[in-house]
Amino acid sequence: MWPSLRSALLSVPLFAACVLLAGLQSALAQTLDDRLAKANPAKGQEVFLRCGTCHTVEEGGRDKIGPNLWGIINRAVASDDDFRYSEALQEYGGSWELERLDEFLADPAGTVPGTRMMVPGVTDDAERSDLIAYLNQNSANPLPIGLDPELAEAEAAASDANKKRDFGLMVDAPGVEKTYALCTPCHSEMIIVQQGKTRKRWDKALDWMIEEQGMAPLSNDDREVVLDYLEANYNEDRPNFPKR
């Protein structure tokens, strides 16, 4: 009796561990589906502002530093004939199925070592799911994922009303969302807020970054928003220079 009891007791932790592992694997397999079912493309459009410096998403949009992303879901990897991809991404191959896209967006350099997309990934699961839902909408054949558009808009509006606005060192003022989204993928906030320039000098700084540093040109509307914000808040008198 005792040997069999001892054997039974010893087997319990191993059995429990196996059950737990199977449960975790099952949960992980369902996680993306669950997240995408609740994903909000309206919020994903806000997340895409961070991507818009390097990518366009509309049909027929031009390539920038990165390729146009219209119809990216389930599209073959590195398949834009007009864009020169890194060898690493070409060798990655396959298609941008939801699981692969989710993994890549979470950690581009970690997923495809050698990719030229060296910006940090979208590490927040909910934000990444919202982004995928938004990319999915920009397609001739979107998949049935994400919230209903009307519900998505209502949820996004409610979320915006309750959301604590946090733009790091950058002052919360008109135009901060777009300026933050367009500038911080490549620059720290301190690089921005420690400056003090007239609008003309900020305009020249943007020209220099585009012509000499490889920054993607901004649309006229985006450029005006950024210049309006910088002129109002980071002019020569530096009214919002962070206090030490």
mmCIF file of C-alpha atoms in Angstrom:
data_model
loop_
_atom_site.group_PDB
_atom_site.id
_atom_site.type_symbol
_atom_site.label_atom_id
_atom_site.label_comp_id
_atom_site.label_asym_id
_atom_site.label_seq_id
_atom_site.Cartn_x
_atom_site.Cartn_y
_atom_site.Cartn_z
ATOM 1 C CA MET A 1 0.000 0.000 0.000
ATOM 2 C CA TRP A 2 2.662 2.507 1.022
ATOM 3 C CA PRO A 3 4.779 2.171 -2.138
ATOM 4 C CA SER A 4 1.727 2.590 -4.345
ATOM 5 C CA LEU A 5 0.522 5.571 -2.308
ATOM 6 C CA ARG A 6 3.969 7.150 -2.448
ATOM 7 C CA SER A 7 4.075 6.616 -6.209
ATOM 8 C CA ALA A 8 0.642 8.158 -6.589
ATOM 9 C CA LEU A 9 1.585 11.197 -4.524
ATOM 10 C CA LEU A 10 4.794 11.733 -6.460
ATOM 11 C CA SER A 11 2.939 11.525 -9.743
ATOM 12 C CA VAL A 12 0.468 14.263 -8.808
ATOM 13 C CA PRO A 13 2.824 17.241 -9.264
ATOM 14 C CA LEU A 14 4.004 15.929 -12.630
ATOM 15 C CA PHE A 15 0.448 15.295 -13.743
ATOM 16 C CA ALA A 16 -0.628 18.725 -12.521
ATOM 17 C CA ALA A 17 2.302 20.326 -14.339
ATOM 18 C CA CYS A 18 1.341 18.575 -17.563
ATOM 19 C CA VAL A 19 -2.263 19.699 -17.218
ATOM 20 C CA LEU A 20 -1.127 23.255 -16.460
ATOM 21 C CA LEU A 21 1.221 23.279 -19.449
ATOM 22 C CA ALA A 22 -1.504 21.971 -21.745
ATOM 23 C CA GLY A 23 -3.852 24.617 -20.384
ATOM 24 C CA LEU A 24 -1.291 27.359 -20.942
ATOM 25 C CA GLN A 25 -0.636 26.195 -24.476
ATOM 26 C CA SER A 26 -4.354 26.176 -25.168
ATOM 27 C CA ALA A 27 -4.760 29.632 -23.640
ATOM 28 C CA LEU A 28 -1.866 30.986 -25.670
ATOM 29 C CA ALA A 29 -3.363 29.525 -28.834
ATOM 30 C CA GLN A 30 -6.631 31.311 -28.089
ATOM 31 C CA THR A 31 -5.114 34.573 -26.944
ATOM 32 C CA LEU A 32 -4.717 36.191 -30.349
ATOM 33 C CA ASP A 33 -8.214 35.173 -31.466
ATOM 34 C CA ASP A 34 -9.655 36.527 -28.228
ATOM 35 C CA ARG A 35 -7.715 39.758 -28.534
ATOM 36 C CA LEU A 36 -8.672 40.294 -32.156
ATOM 37 C CA ALA A 37 -12.344 39.651 -31.409
ATOM 38 C CA LYS A 38 -12.241 42.649 -29.049
ATOM 39 C CA ALA A 39 -9.798 44.733 -31.104
ATOM 40 C CA ASN A 40 -10.816 48.292 -31.933
ATOM 41 C CA PRO A 41 -9.697 49.570 -35.361
ATOM 42 C CA ALA A 42 -10.589 53.137 -34.367
ATOM 43 C CA LYS A 43 -7.986 52.935 -31.598
ATOM 44 C CA GLY A 44 -5.653 51.145 -33.991
ATOM 45 C CA GLN A 45 -5.718 54.182 -36.244
ATOM 46 C CA GLU A 46 -4.255 56.181 -33.356
ATOM 47 C CA VAL A 47 -1.555 53.553 -32.860
ATOM 48 C CA PHE A 48 -0.748 53.738 -36.566
ATOM 49 C CA LEU A 49 0.320 57.370 -36.144
ATOM 50 C CA ARG A 50 3.592 55.947 -34.809
ATOM 51 C CA CYS A 51 3.962 53.944 -38.016
ATOM 52 C CA GLY A 52 2.985 56.771 -40.361
ATOM 53 C CA THR A 53 6.438 58.317 -40.365
ATOM 54 C CA CYS A 54 7.706 55.323 -42.360
ATOM 55 C CA HIS A 55 4.577 53.773 -43.899
ATOM 56 C CA THR A 56 1.423 54.678 -45.786
ATOM 57 C CA VAL A 57 -1.618 52.428 -45.501
ATOM 58 C CA GLU A 58 -4.127 53.692 -48.054
ATOM 59 C CA GLU A 59 -4.639 51.920 -51.380
ATOM 60 C CA GLY A 60 -2.071 53.123 -53.879
ATOM 61 C CA GLY A 61 -0.115 54.950 -51.161
ATOM 62 C CA ARG A 62 3.538 55.612 -51.891
ATOM 63 C CA ASP A 63 6.409 53.789 -50.291
ATOM 64 C CA LYS A 64 8.347 55.822 -47.742
ATOM 65 C CA ILE A 65 11.221 54.525 -45.622
ATOM 66 C CA GLY A 66 9.019 51.443 -45.319
ATOM 67 C CA PRO A 67 6.604 49.927 -47.869
ATOM 68 C CA ASN A 68 2.933 50.751 -48.284
ATOM 69 C CA LEU A 69 0.812 48.506 -46.037
ATOM 70 C CA TRP A 70 -2.471 48.358 -47.948
ATOM 71 C CA GLY A 71 -3.739 44.765 -47.869
ATOM 72 C CA ILE A 72 -0.807 43.631 -45.738
ATOM 73 C CA ILE A 73 -2.661 40.840 -43.919
ATOM 74 C CA ASN A 74 -2.075 37.512 -45.661
ATOM 75 C CA ARG A 75 0.081 39.268 -48.280
ATOM 76 C CA ALA A 76 3.355 37.565 -49.156
ATOM 77 C CA VAL A 77 6.284 38.910 -47.144
ATOM 78 C CA ALA A 78 8.568 41.337 -49.028
ATOM 79 C CA SER A 79 6.245 41.334 -52.051
ATOM 80 C CA ASP A 80 6.076 45.038 -52.962
ATOM 81 C CA ASP A 81 7.931 45.071 -56.293
ATOM 82 C CA ASP A 82 8.706 48.778 -55.962
ATOM 83 C CA PHE A 83 10.369 48.493 -52.553
ATOM 84 C CA ARG A 84 13.849 47.196 -51.732
ATOM 85 C CA TYR A 85 13.584 44.929 -48.705
ATOM 86 C CA SER A 86 16.375 43.722 -46.454
ATOM 87 C CA GLU A 87 17.799 40.302 -47.220
ATOM 88 C CA ALA A 88 16.649 39.195 -43.771
ATOM 89 C CA LEU A 89 13.004 39.931 -44.541
ATOM 90 C CA GLN A 90 13.238 38.299 -47.954
ATOM 91 C CA GLU A 91 14.661 35.170 -46.342
ATOM 92 C CA TYR A 92 11.924 35.250 -43.689
ATOM 93 C CA GLY A 93 9.488 34.526 -46.510
ATOM 94 C CA GLY A 94 5.985 33.192 -46.180
ATOM 95 C CA SER A 95 2.962 35.439 -45.736
ATOM 96 C CA TRP A 96 1.784 37.918 -43.139
ATOM 97 C CA GLU A 97 -0.759 35.698 -41.450
ATOM 98 C CA LEU A 98 -2.230 37.184 -38.287
ATOM 99 C CA GLU A 99 0.022 35.199 -35.940
ATOM 100 C CA ARG A 100 3.213 36.144 -37.789
ATOM 101 C CA LEU A 101 2.212 39.784 -38.077
ATOM 102 C CA ASP A 102 1.394 39.903 -34.371
ATOM 103 C CA GLU A 103 4.783 38.418 -33.502
ATOM 104 C CA PHE A 104 6.667 40.766 -35.836
ATOM 105 C CA LEU A 105 4.894 43.918 -34.652
ATOM 106 C CA ALA A 106 5.663 42.996 -31.041
ATOM 107 C CA ASP A 107 9.421 42.760 -31.695
ATOM 108 C CA PRO A 108 10.542 43.391 -35.288
ATOM 109 C CA ALA A 109 14.288 43.020 -34.742
ATOM 110 C CA GLY A 110 13.847 40.018 -32.467
ATOM 111 C CA THR A 111 11.520 38.235 -34.888
ATOM 112 C CA VAL A 112 13.565 38.963 -38.014
ATOM 113 C CA PRO A 113 17.180 39.658 -37.016
ATOM 114 C CA GLY A 114 18.713 41.891 -39.666
ATOM 115 C CA THR A 115 15.494 43.682 -40.609
ATOM 116 C CA ARG A 116 15.896 47.385 -41.330
ATOM 117 C CA MET A 117 12.780 48.062 -39.242
ATOM 118 C CA MET A 118 14.719 48.914 -36.106
ATOM 119 C CA VAL A 119 11.982 50.821 -34.243
ATOM 120 C CA PRO A 120 10.706 49.331 -30.973
ATOM 121 C CA GLY A 121 7.751 47.006 -31.326
ATOM 122 C CA VAL A 122 4.205 47.619 -30.123
ATOM 123 C CA THR A 123 4.600 45.625 -26.916
ATOM 124 C CA ASP A 124 1.146 46.271 -25.467
ATOM 125 C CA ASP A 125 -1.079 43.356 -26.535
ATOM 126 C CA ALA A 126 -4.264 45.427 -26.756
ATOM 127 C CA GLU A 127 -2.635 48.219 -28.764
ATOM 128 C CA ARG A 128 -1.065 45.709 -31.129
ATOM 129 C CA SER A 129 -4.404 43.965 -31.655
ATOM 130 C CA ASP A 130 -6.076 47.314 -32.330
ATOM 131 C CA LEU A 131 -3.343 48.108 -34.853
ATOM 132 C CA ILE A 132 -3.853 44.783 -36.634
ATOM 133 C CA ALA A 133 -7.607 45.420 -36.756
ATOM 134 C CA TYR A 134 -6.933 48.825 -38.333
ATOM 135 C CA LEU A 135 -4.523 47.356 -40.888
ATOM 136 C CA ASN A 136 -7.158 44.724 -41.651
ATOM 137 C CA GLN A 137 -9.664 47.448 -42.530
ATOM 138 C CA ASN A 138 -7.237 48.841 -45.101
ATOM 139 C CA SER A 139 -7.722 45.985 -47.503
ATOM 140 C CA ALA A 140 -9.937 45.027 -50.412
ATOM 141 C CA ASN A 141 -10.806 41.814 -48.541
ATOM 142 C CA PRO A 142 -10.752 42.455 -44.785
ATOM 143 C CA LEU A 143 -11.060 39.521 -42.423
ATOM 144 C CA PRO A 144 -14.016 39.315 -39.992
ATOM 145 C CA ILE A 145 -12.085 40.508 -36.951
ATOM 146 C CA GLY A 146 -12.453 43.433 -34.576
ATOM 147 C CA LEU A 147 -15.440 45.309 -33.250
ATOM 148 C CA ASP A 148 -18.337 46.564 -35.337
ATOM 149 C CA PRO A 149 -17.356 50.028 -36.688
ATOM 150 C CA GLU A 150 -20.099 51.926 -34.820
ATOM 151 C CA LEU A 151 -19.308 50.160 -31.547
ATOM 152 C CA ALA A 152 -15.610 50.716 -32.150
ATOM 153 C CA GLU A 153 -16.088 54.468 -32.618
ATOM 154 C CA ALA A 154 -18.248 54.721 -29.489
ATOM 155 C CA GLU A 155 -15.756 52.737 -27.415
ATOM 156 C CA ALA A 156 -12.833 54.802 -28.713
ATOM 157 C CA ALA A 157 -14.640 58.042 -27.863
ATOM 158 C CA ALA A 158 -15.435 56.826 -24.349
ATOM 159 C CA SER A 159 -11.863 55.686 -23.873
ATOM 160 C CA ASP A 160 -10.486 59.032 -25.041
ATOM 161 C CA ALA A 161 -12.741 60.862 -22.607
ATOM 162 C CA ASN A 162 -11.394 58.866 -19.659
ATOM 163 C CA LYS A 163 -7.823 58.353 -20.823
ATOM 164 C CA LYS A 164 -5.012 60.030 -18.984
ATOM 165 C CA ARG A 165 -2.997 61.846 -21.607
ATOM 166 C CA ASP A 166 0.699 61.122 -21.261
ATOM 167 C CA PHE A 167 3.224 62.494 -23.704
ATOM 168 C CA GLY A 168 6.250 62.192 -21.480
ATOM 169 C CA LEU A 169 8.246 65.419 -21.343
ATOM 170 C CA MET A 170 6.252 67.019 -24.152
ATOM 171 C CA VAL A 171 3.638 69.509 -23.021
ATOM 172 C CA ASP A 172 0.004 68.513 -23.566
ATOM 173 C CA ALA A 173 -1.196 71.146 -26.028
ATOM 174 C CA PRO A 174 -2.944 71.207 -29.428
ATOM 175 C CA GLY A 175 -0.973 69.131 -31.915
ATOM 176 C CA VAL A 176 0.903 67.080 -29.320
ATOM 177 C CA GLU A 177 -0.611 63.735 -30.359
ATOM 178 C CA LYS A 178 0.621 63.973 -33.936
ATOM 179 C CA THR A 179 3.947 65.572 -33.021
ATOM 180 C CA TYR A 180 4.593 62.914 -30.390
ATOM 181 C CA ALA A 181 3.615 60.105 -32.759
ATOM 182 C CA LEU A 182 5.701 61.402 -35.664
ATOM 183 C CA CYS A 183 8.818 62.410 -33.752
ATOM 184 C CA THR A 184 9.342 59.959 -30.905
ATOM 185 C CA PRO A 185 9.832 56.785 -32.995
ATOM 186 C CA CYS A 186 13.256 58.214 -33.908
ATOM 187 C CA HIS A 187 13.971 60.863 -31.261
ATOM 188 C CA SER A 188 13.806 60.971 -27.488
ATOM 189 C CA GLU A 189 11.437 63.534 -26.037
ATOM 190 C CA MET A 190 14.407 65.356 -24.485
ATOM 191 C CA ILE A 191 15.892 66.000 -27.930
ATOM 192 C CA ILE A 192 12.681 67.824 -28.788
ATOM 193 C CA VAL A 193 11.907 69.696 -25.589
ATOM 194 C CA GLN A 194 15.424 70.985 -24.953
ATOM 195 C CA GLN A 195 15.352 72.886 -28.240
ATOM 196 C CA GLY A 196 14.270 76.476 -28.624
ATOM 197 C CA LYS A 197 13.716 77.533 -32.224
ATOM 198 C CA THR A 198 11.626 79.922 -34.241
ATOM 199 C CA ARG A 199 9.141 78.359 -36.649
ATOM 200 C CA LYS A 200 11.531 79.086 -39.520
ATOM 201 C CA ARG A 201 14.373 77.248 -37.772
ATOM 202 C CA TRP A 202 12.141 74.300 -36.871
ATOM 203 C CA ASP A 203 11.129 74.180 -40.551
ATOM 204 C CA LYS A 204 14.788 74.098 -41.586
ATOM 205 C CA ALA A 205 15.461 71.396 -39.000
ATOM 206 C CA LEU A 206 12.754 69.234 -40.599
ATOM 207 C CA ASP A 207 14.324 69.816 -44.031
ATOM 208 C CA TRP A 208 17.705 68.757 -42.647
ATOM 209 C CA MET A 209 16.293 65.581 -41.106
ATOM 210 C CA ILE A 210 14.583 64.666 -44.381
ATOM 211 C CA GLU A 211 17.489 65.524 -46.680
ATOM 212 C CA GLU A 212 20.424 64.434 -44.519
ATOM 213 C CA GLN A 213 19.078 61.943 -41.975
ATOM 214 C CA GLY A 214 16.702 59.876 -44.084
ATOM 215 C CA MET A 215 13.482 60.952 -42.371
ATOM 216 C CA ALA A 216 10.401 60.340 -44.498
ATOM 217 C CA PRO A 217 8.836 63.566 -45.802
ATOM 218 C CA LEU A 218 5.718 64.658 -43.935
ATOM 219 C CA SER A 219 2.495 65.536 -45.665
ATOM 220 C CA ASN A 220 1.782 69.270 -45.798
ATOM 221 C CA ASP A 221 -1.007 68.909 -43.229
ATOM 222 C CA ASP A 222 1.141 66.890 -40.805
ATOM 223 C CA ARG A 223 4.036 69.298 -41.200
ATOM 224 C CA GLU A 224 1.841 72.273 -40.388
ATOM 225 C CA VAL A 225 0.488 70.554 -37.253
ATOM 226 C CA VAL A 226 4.019 69.766 -36.061
ATOM 227 C CA LEU A 227 5.322 73.255 -36.801
ATOM 228 C CA ASP A 228 2.319 74.885 -35.106
ATOM 229 C CA TYR A 229 2.945 72.801 -31.987
ATOM 230 C CA LEU A 230 6.701 73.382 -31.890
ATOM 231 C CA GLU A 231 6.369 77.096 -32.569
ATOM 232 C CA ALA A 232 3.820 77.521 -29.793
ATOM 233 C CA ASN A 233 5.563 75.406 -27.178
ATOM 234 C CA TYR A 234 9.276 75.194 -28.008
ATOM 235 C CA ASN A 235 10.133 78.589 -29.380
ATOM 236 C CA GLU A 236 13.290 80.552 -28.543
ATOM 237 C CA ASP A 237 12.003 81.480 -25.091
ATOM 238 C CA ARG A 238 11.533 77.731 -24.408
ATOM 239 C CA PRO A 239 8.416 78.220 -22.237
ATOM 240 C CA ASN A 240 8.089 74.473 -21.625
ATOM 241 C CA PHE A 241 11.717 73.490 -21.128
ATOM 242 C CA PRO A 242 11.603 70.783 -18.438
ATOM 243 C CA LYS A 243 12.510 72.068 -14.980
ATOM 244 C CA ARG A 244 15.199 70.140 -13.140
#
